[in-house]
Amino acid sequence: MSDMLKIGTSGVLAQRALLQTTSNNISNVNTEGYSRQRSIIRTNVLDQGTGVITTSRVINTYAERELLRDNARVGYYTAKTEGLSSIDSMLSSDATGLNPVISDLFASIQGANSAPTELSARNSLMGNLEVFTNRVNSIGNNIQEQYITNNRKILESVNRVNDLLESIYKFNSQIVESSTDTSSAAYLQMQDQRDHLIEELSEIIDIKTVDQPNGSCYVNMASGPTLVLGDGCATLAALPSSLDESEYQLGFTYNASRSYTMLSDDVGGKLGGYFDAGDSLREVQRSLGKLTVALADSLNKQNKSGITLENNAGDALFNFPETRVFTKSTTAGMTMSFMEGYAGNVTGKDYLIKINEDGTYALNEKNGNTLTEIFQGNTADLNGTITIPGLGFQLEVAGTPSVGDEFLIQPTANVSYNLSMKINRPEDFAFASVVRASENSQNLGNATISINGVTNTDATSAFSMEPSRSISGANFAATAPVKVVINATGDYEVYDTNDNLLGTTLASTKGGNILANMLSDVSDPDSRVYADPDMTPGYDFSITGTVRNGDSFSIELNTNGFADNSNGIMMQDLEQAQLVQGKINQTVSASYSDMVSNLGSTIAVSNVNLEAATAKRDQTLTITEESSGVDLNEEASNLVRYQQCYQASARIIAASQTVFESLMSALG
């Protein structure tokens, strides 16, 4: 009888536990982060009735860990796409992009060339030049604003990671303290809450977990340090770069009073996506800056190679402000400016100068954290103006650099939103050529001479003229090629202003590009007088037609050549010139199209990967929900079954009581 009472009592208690677990599952069917619980009744090996009852969460460990990886992938591609999509839309739109504006600019140059003395055409060109400048500024500012927004999201993500790490550590501590009763509702609830935080963390950074025997859980970066330990948690920080403070580096520490250890920004999740989006935005900024410099500098140089409507030497159309070079040096500073005429050498890369202990400095091309040394020099030479024509810029050094100093040069990062117009009057477009050529009226042949174009009027050219000064005050240098005479063999002899023979161009050239083909020794084809006529003397000419012995041709300054548009045509031809440096040099429009295409391709790949990652995560979620999720049909069925078992166990108790009463009556 006592055995029946004991058996019935243990059965009632066991079924009550099962009913409580099932009821809890049903009530939490819509609770976020809740894992289905299961109570298991052990066999009583020592006596009759039920044994120990344990309640635990139903977890598919493999699926849960796979879900963390899937969350990180989805978070990464979501953040990367989010950081780039708005810029891609702006760059590719005809209403906000650059290519339509470039086309309009060159169309207006062509229109002005058709009537070089008419102010109406020049005014139209003035308006399109302003539109081009404003559009470049607008695009540059939008990219910069998106970069700043992206950086803000990096900071917000890091702050959220730190909050989650601290909360996970606190839950771990509470779980360990409650581990004496692993079946308690509080214990199981804390595990659910902790795992829910871990799942949220996995969306921000790629992590993996290691379960501990005491119920706690260590959290590691997928490719890095442990973030949550048994005795504490790490703190992450987005730290400004030591030179460019707008660029963040990721660091961590276990003690806020100690220094941070730097991490790779390849951390996965949303945080990794924001870092990669920032890198892509910077790359777009540099590419836009590179093509802007190439076009603006070429237009500047060409306008300075012509004569304005007021008979003045042309000046630059655009201003390039000096750029501050980033440094922490306390003994020296630098500024950077572009070298006029060398914009085609601008690469769009960043550069780092490092001062070495042996009295030398190294100029390195910087690609992320990778440095490629370009050349070395003596530190003592780092004073005054340092020209680097091979890279298209020069440095102005103030002070004396010290050992260990570093100088970060970003030639094209800020060009687009700092470009401004220098020209302010339509009369200042220099469409007329600086020089003109003519044939001697006594020539026996019918050949004519034409200027191929003026390409340089600065100190290395054959001219003595200052921008915006009257052409009447200019003159040729003494060694300038100004006359051509045909000799008895049909060769072209070129003379300077003092009638000194400069060189001879062979008749076999048929008069094409006389100065480019001019030799100091007609028997030596390698004895060219000018290595680069585009720079010195800064112009060239060709003679076409039949020449006779003694025919002569002259070159002179184009004073009062208002109706001439030959320099304007050279400006117009820049639209198809391969101005932008690259593996294969490109036109400005082609370079812009490639930039937009590359960004679009990056986003398209990211979107495809996002779809795949989302599908994979959904599949993993289905697996986890099948094991950890609450199935109402199953729980309702269990509820009925456990209720019946409870009632049956209660009847055992009632039966034992009836037997006891009958027995007492019989003895009574």
XYZ file of C-alpha atoms in Angstrom, residues 268-652:
385
model
C 33.202 39.736 -41.213
C 29.647 40.659 -40.334
C 28.287 44.167 -40.676
C 31.452 45.657 -39.222
C 33.610 43.998 -41.878
C 31.120 45.109 -44.538
C 31.349 48.734 -43.424
C 35.143 48.622 -43.471
C 35.153 47.198 -47.006
C 32.526 49.707 -48.150
C 34.746 52.483 -46.791
C 37.719 51.136 -48.768
C 35.590 51.061 -51.931
C 34.379 54.619 -51.343
C 37.954 55.810 -50.922
C 38.907 54.030 -54.150
C 36.064 55.811 -55.983
C 37.208 59.111 -54.468
C 40.751 58.571 -55.721
C 39.609 57.472 -59.184
C 37.343 60.509 -59.502
C 40.182 62.733 -58.321
C 42.597 61.188 -60.819
C 40.387 61.810 -63.838
C 39.473 65.281 -62.567
C 43.133 66.242 -62.298
C 43.892 64.767 -65.722
C 41.157 66.756 -67.462
C 41.453 70.005 -65.511
C 45.258 70.125 -65.800
C 45.141 69.377 -69.541
C 42.579 72.145 -70.094
C 44.666 74.494 -67.941
C 47.814 73.825 -69.913
C 46.097 74.114 -73.277
C 44.402 77.394 -72.403
C 47.774 78.741 -71.246
C 49.131 77.781 -74.676
C 46.803 80.172 -76.497
C 45.839 83.813 -76.938
C 42.661 85.311 -75.491
C 40.124 87.558 -77.174
C 41.967 90.543 -75.663
C 45.349 89.572 -77.147
C 46.658 88.273 -73.823
C 48.431 85.031 -73.062
C 45.962 82.473 -71.716
C 45.805 81.420 -68.065
C 44.581 78.357 -66.180
C 40.850 77.568 -66.173
C 40.844 75.770 -62.778
C 42.459 76.119 -59.373
C 43.983 73.171 -57.533
C 44.471 74.064 -53.863
C 47.536 72.846 -52.043
C 46.889 69.643 -50.095
C 48.134 69.146 -46.557
C 50.343 66.103 -46.099
C 49.385 64.141 -42.969
C 52.141 63.750 -40.382
C 52.729 63.525 -36.633
C 56.172 65.081 -37.000
C 57.007 67.852 -34.563
C 59.927 69.134 -36.627
C 58.649 69.265 -40.217
C 55.539 69.720 -42.321
C 54.679 69.270 -45.987
C 52.146 70.405 -48.534
C 51.506 68.808 -51.923
C 50.558 70.372 -55.245
C 50.201 68.997 -58.755
C 52.859 69.695 -61.350
C 51.342 71.454 -64.328
C 51.498 69.339 -67.445
C 52.217 66.098 -65.597
C 48.667 65.137 -64.625
C 48.865 62.129 -66.910
C 51.330 60.618 -64.409
C 48.976 60.921 -61.425
C 48.117 57.373 -60.356
C 45.328 57.770 -57.816
C 47.433 55.975 -55.173
C 48.481 57.132 -51.716
C 52.157 57.464 -50.799
C 54.094 57.290 -47.541
C 57.476 58.874 -46.860
C 59.414 57.272 -43.997
C 62.540 58.817 -42.483
C 65.169 56.143 -41.802
C 67.918 56.053 -39.187
C 70.711 55.914 -41.777
C 69.997 59.421 -43.076
C 67.818 58.290 -45.964
C 64.120 58.486 -46.664
C 61.940 56.065 -48.597
C 58.963 56.984 -50.766
C 56.484 54.094 -50.723
C 53.299 53.430 -52.638
C 50.632 52.612 -50.063
C 47.971 49.997 -50.745
C 46.083 49.383 -47.508
C 48.739 48.224 -45.051
C 51.076 47.128 -47.848
C 53.994 49.428 -48.736
C 55.938 49.176 -52.002
C 59.132 51.213 -52.065
C 59.484 53.422 -55.147
C 62.808 55.085 -54.421
C 65.161 56.259 -51.682
C 66.857 59.599 -51.200
C 68.923 61.497 -48.688
C 66.910 63.041 -45.872
C 69.024 66.194 -46.168
C 67.483 66.737 -49.621
C 63.989 66.986 -48.108
C 63.916 70.773 -47.988
C 62.227 73.379 -50.095
C 60.415 72.171 -53.205
C 60.709 68.473 -54.104
C 59.462 67.658 -57.601
C 58.319 64.141 -58.445
C 57.279 64.436 -62.112
C 56.963 60.671 -62.478
C 54.011 60.817 -60.072
C 52.704 64.188 -61.216
C 53.109 66.134 -57.956
C 55.577 68.171 -55.940
C 56.123 68.678 -52.228
C 56.881 71.818 -50.307
C 58.862 70.910 -47.186
C 59.005 73.190 -44.149
C 61.369 72.367 -41.292
C 63.646 69.355 -40.945
C 62.223 65.816 -40.786
C 63.381 63.626 -37.905
C 64.180 59.923 -37.747
C 60.979 57.905 -37.516
C 58.773 60.612 -39.032
C 56.142 59.525 -41.521
C 54.332 61.647 -44.104
C 51.141 60.426 -45.781
C 50.467 61.917 -49.229
C 46.976 61.521 -50.704
C 47.146 63.353 -54.033
C 43.668 62.590 -55.380
C 41.543 61.841 -52.304
C 40.203 65.391 -51.900
C 40.558 66.888 -55.375
C 36.971 66.465 -56.507
C 35.350 68.549 -53.771
C 38.140 71.174 -53.707
C 38.285 71.968 -57.441
C 37.330 75.558 -58.303
C 37.196 77.776 -61.379
C 39.948 80.316 -61.922
C 38.632 81.862 -65.112
C 35.807 84.381 -64.611
C 35.285 86.037 -67.996
C 34.357 84.539 -71.382
C 37.022 86.708 -73.051
C 39.704 84.713 -71.199
C 39.256 81.525 -73.218
C 42.439 81.352 -75.293
C 41.266 79.834 -78.570
C 43.916 81.460 -80.750
C 47.333 79.839 -81.156
C 50.364 81.617 -79.700
C 52.171 81.219 -83.013
C 51.273 81.297 -86.673
C 53.192 80.220 -89.750
C 53.394 81.527 -93.300
C 55.014 80.749 -96.632
C 57.432 83.101 -98.405
C 55.597 84.724 -101.316
C 58.655 84.085 -103.520
C 58.565 80.309 -103.035
C 58.730 78.266 -106.224
C 56.846 75.277 -104.798
C 53.194 75.104 -103.777
C 53.807 73.769 -100.235
C 51.989 75.262 -97.251
C 52.955 75.266 -93.570
C 50.616 74.669 -90.619
C 51.096 74.755 -86.866
C 50.343 71.354 -85.296
C 49.545 73.054 -82.030
C 51.143 74.785 -79.080
C 51.517 72.451 -76.107
C 53.679 74.416 -73.681
C 54.333 78.051 -72.846
C 56.056 77.755 -69.463
C 59.732 78.235 -68.638
C 60.828 75.122 -70.568
C 59.242 76.360 -73.816
C 60.575 78.643 -76.558
C 58.417 81.566 -75.409
C 58.925 84.409 -73.015
C 55.392 85.220 -71.889
C 53.401 85.492 -68.681
C 49.787 84.336 -68.181
C 47.185 87.091 -68.731
C 49.849 89.499 -70.072
C 49.592 91.041 -73.522
C 51.110 88.996 -76.338
C 52.694 92.187 -77.621
C 55.162 92.007 -74.765
C 56.170 88.422 -75.530
C 58.962 87.197 -77.753
C 60.720 84.048 -78.865
C 63.769 82.749 -77.072
C 66.997 83.161 -79.023
C 67.129 79.417 -79.732
C 63.500 79.123 -80.832
C 62.940 77.473 -84.234
C 61.351 80.205 -86.359
C 62.382 79.562 -89.973
C 62.562 76.610 -92.371
C 64.551 76.601 -95.620
C 64.522 73.832 -98.238
C 68.041 72.794 -99.297
C 69.253 71.315 -102.571
C 68.482 67.720 -101.486
C 64.923 68.592 -100.475
C 65.661 68.426 -96.750
C 64.108 70.895 -94.286
C 66.720 73.088 -92.541
C 65.477 74.768 -89.344
C 66.951 78.055 -88.076
C 66.595 80.047 -84.848
C 65.910 83.773 -84.390
C 69.587 84.599 -85.091
C 69.651 82.489 -88.269
C 71.710 79.765 -86.633
C 71.050 76.275 -88.011
C 69.358 74.154 -85.319
C 69.022 70.937 -87.294
C 67.721 69.273 -90.411
C 64.636 67.187 -91.102
C 65.068 64.706 -93.916
C 62.979 64.956 -97.068
C 61.821 61.389 -96.470
C 59.556 62.653 -93.676
C 57.563 64.577 -96.337
C 57.370 67.527 -93.993
C 55.406 65.878 -91.200
C 56.171 67.006 -87.630
C 59.303 68.884 -88.618
C 60.633 69.494 -85.084
C 59.873 66.000 -83.771
C 61.922 64.539 -86.646
C 64.710 67.136 -86.708
C 68.292 65.743 -86.509
C 71.539 67.426 -85.563
C 73.397 64.927 -87.786
C 71.535 63.744 -90.876
C 73.651 60.587 -90.960
C 72.599 59.606 -87.434
C 68.882 58.833 -87.034
C 69.292 58.901 -83.239
C 70.561 62.473 -83.100
C 67.191 64.104 -82.567
C 67.460 67.723 -81.472
C 64.325 67.694 -79.320
C 63.610 64.747 -77.021
C 60.062 66.017 -76.451
C 58.911 68.888 -78.686
C 55.666 69.080 -76.677
C 57.742 70.482 -73.812
C 60.591 72.209 -75.696
C 60.047 74.247 -77.761
C 56.364 73.563 -76.973
C 55.081 73.545 -80.529
C 55.568 71.774 -83.845
C 54.569 72.305 -87.451
C 54.199 70.417 -90.715
C 54.746 71.334 -94.375
C 52.566 69.750 -97.021
C 52.794 69.988 -100.796
C 55.670 70.282 -103.270
C 58.798 72.138 -102.144
C 61.647 73.555 -104.230
C 65.253 74.375 -103.398
C 65.387 77.717 -101.565
C 61.736 77.796 -100.511
C 61.353 79.238 -96.999
C 58.718 79.314 -94.287
C 58.488 81.426 -91.140
C 56.921 81.160 -87.683
C 55.906 84.234 -85.675
C 53.852 85.227 -82.649
C 50.137 85.343 -83.439
C 49.572 88.964 -82.471
C 45.959 90.086 -83.029
C 44.974 86.590 -84.177
C 41.515 86.894 -82.609
C 39.643 84.883 -85.210
C 42.041 81.958 -84.942
C 40.633 78.808 -83.277
C 43.589 76.441 -83.658
C 44.313 76.313 -79.927
C 40.598 75.890 -79.234
C 40.571 72.882 -81.549
C 43.393 71.365 -79.493
C 41.276 71.926 -76.387
C 38.382 70.254 -78.168
C 40.600 67.283 -79.091
C 41.260 66.594 -75.406
C 37.891 64.834 -75.264
C 39.376 61.909 -77.216
C 42.884 62.150 -75.770
C 44.032 59.356 -73.458
C 44.726 61.620 -70.511
C 44.056 59.343 -67.531
C 46.895 57.156 -66.314
C 46.363 53.419 -65.972
C 47.560 50.057 -67.225
C 46.152 51.357 -70.488
C 45.699 55.118 -70.587
C 42.105 56.182 -71.153
C 39.998 59.134 -72.113
C 38.316 60.938 -69.254
C 34.871 59.625 -70.233
C 36.142 56.049 -70.554
C 37.883 56.304 -67.195
C 34.683 57.554 -65.552
C 32.648 54.782 -67.203
C 35.141 52.183 -65.938
C 34.933 53.636 -62.438
C 31.134 53.435 -62.469
C 31.229 49.951 -64.017
C 33.683 48.649 -61.407
C 31.571 50.017 -58.565
C 28.413 48.593 -60.116
C 30.097 45.224 -60.534
C 31.162 45.253 -56.877
C 27.588 45.941 -55.793
C 26.155 43.343 -58.202
C 28.493 40.664 -56.845
C 27.620 41.727 -53.298
C 23.899 41.466 -54.076
C 24.286 37.995 -55.592
C 26.278 36.869 -52.563
C 23.692 38.451 -50.272
C 20.906 36.460 -51.922
C 22.906 33.244 -51.603
C 23.842 33.983 -47.979
C 20.238 34.829 -47.118
C 18.970 31.601 -48.698
C 21.593 29.615 -46.789
C 20.681 31.342 -43.518
C 16.983 30.660 -44.098
C 17.792 27.004 -44.625
C 19.800 26.889 -41.415
C 17.019 28.704 -39.563
C 14.573 26.053 -40.704
C 16.829 23.352 -39.274
C 17.246 25.174 -35.956
C 13.525 25.863 -35.683
C 12.734 22.207 -36.331
C 14.753 21.289 -33.255
C 14.565 24.382 -31.055
C 11.287 25.895 -32.174
C 7.926 25.159 -30.574
C 5.510 23.032 -32.615
C 2.018 23.774 -31.275
C 0.535 20.550 -32.667
C 3.195 18.462 -30.983
C 2.907 20.369 -27.710
C -0.921 20.108 -27.717
C -0.654 16.366 -28.242
C 1.873 16.116 -25.391
C -0.393 18.197 -23.185
C -3.245 15.715 -23.623
C -0.958 12.734 -23.105
C 0.689 14.148 -19.965
C -2.687 15.165 -18.569
C -3.949 11.612 -18.965
C -0.803 10.290 -17.283
C -1.277 12.787 -14.456
C -4.882 11.653 -13.952
C -3.838 7.978 -14.018
C -1.129 8.603 -11.424
C -3.638 10.427 -9.269
C -5.924 7.370 -9.442
C -3.064 5.218 -8.142
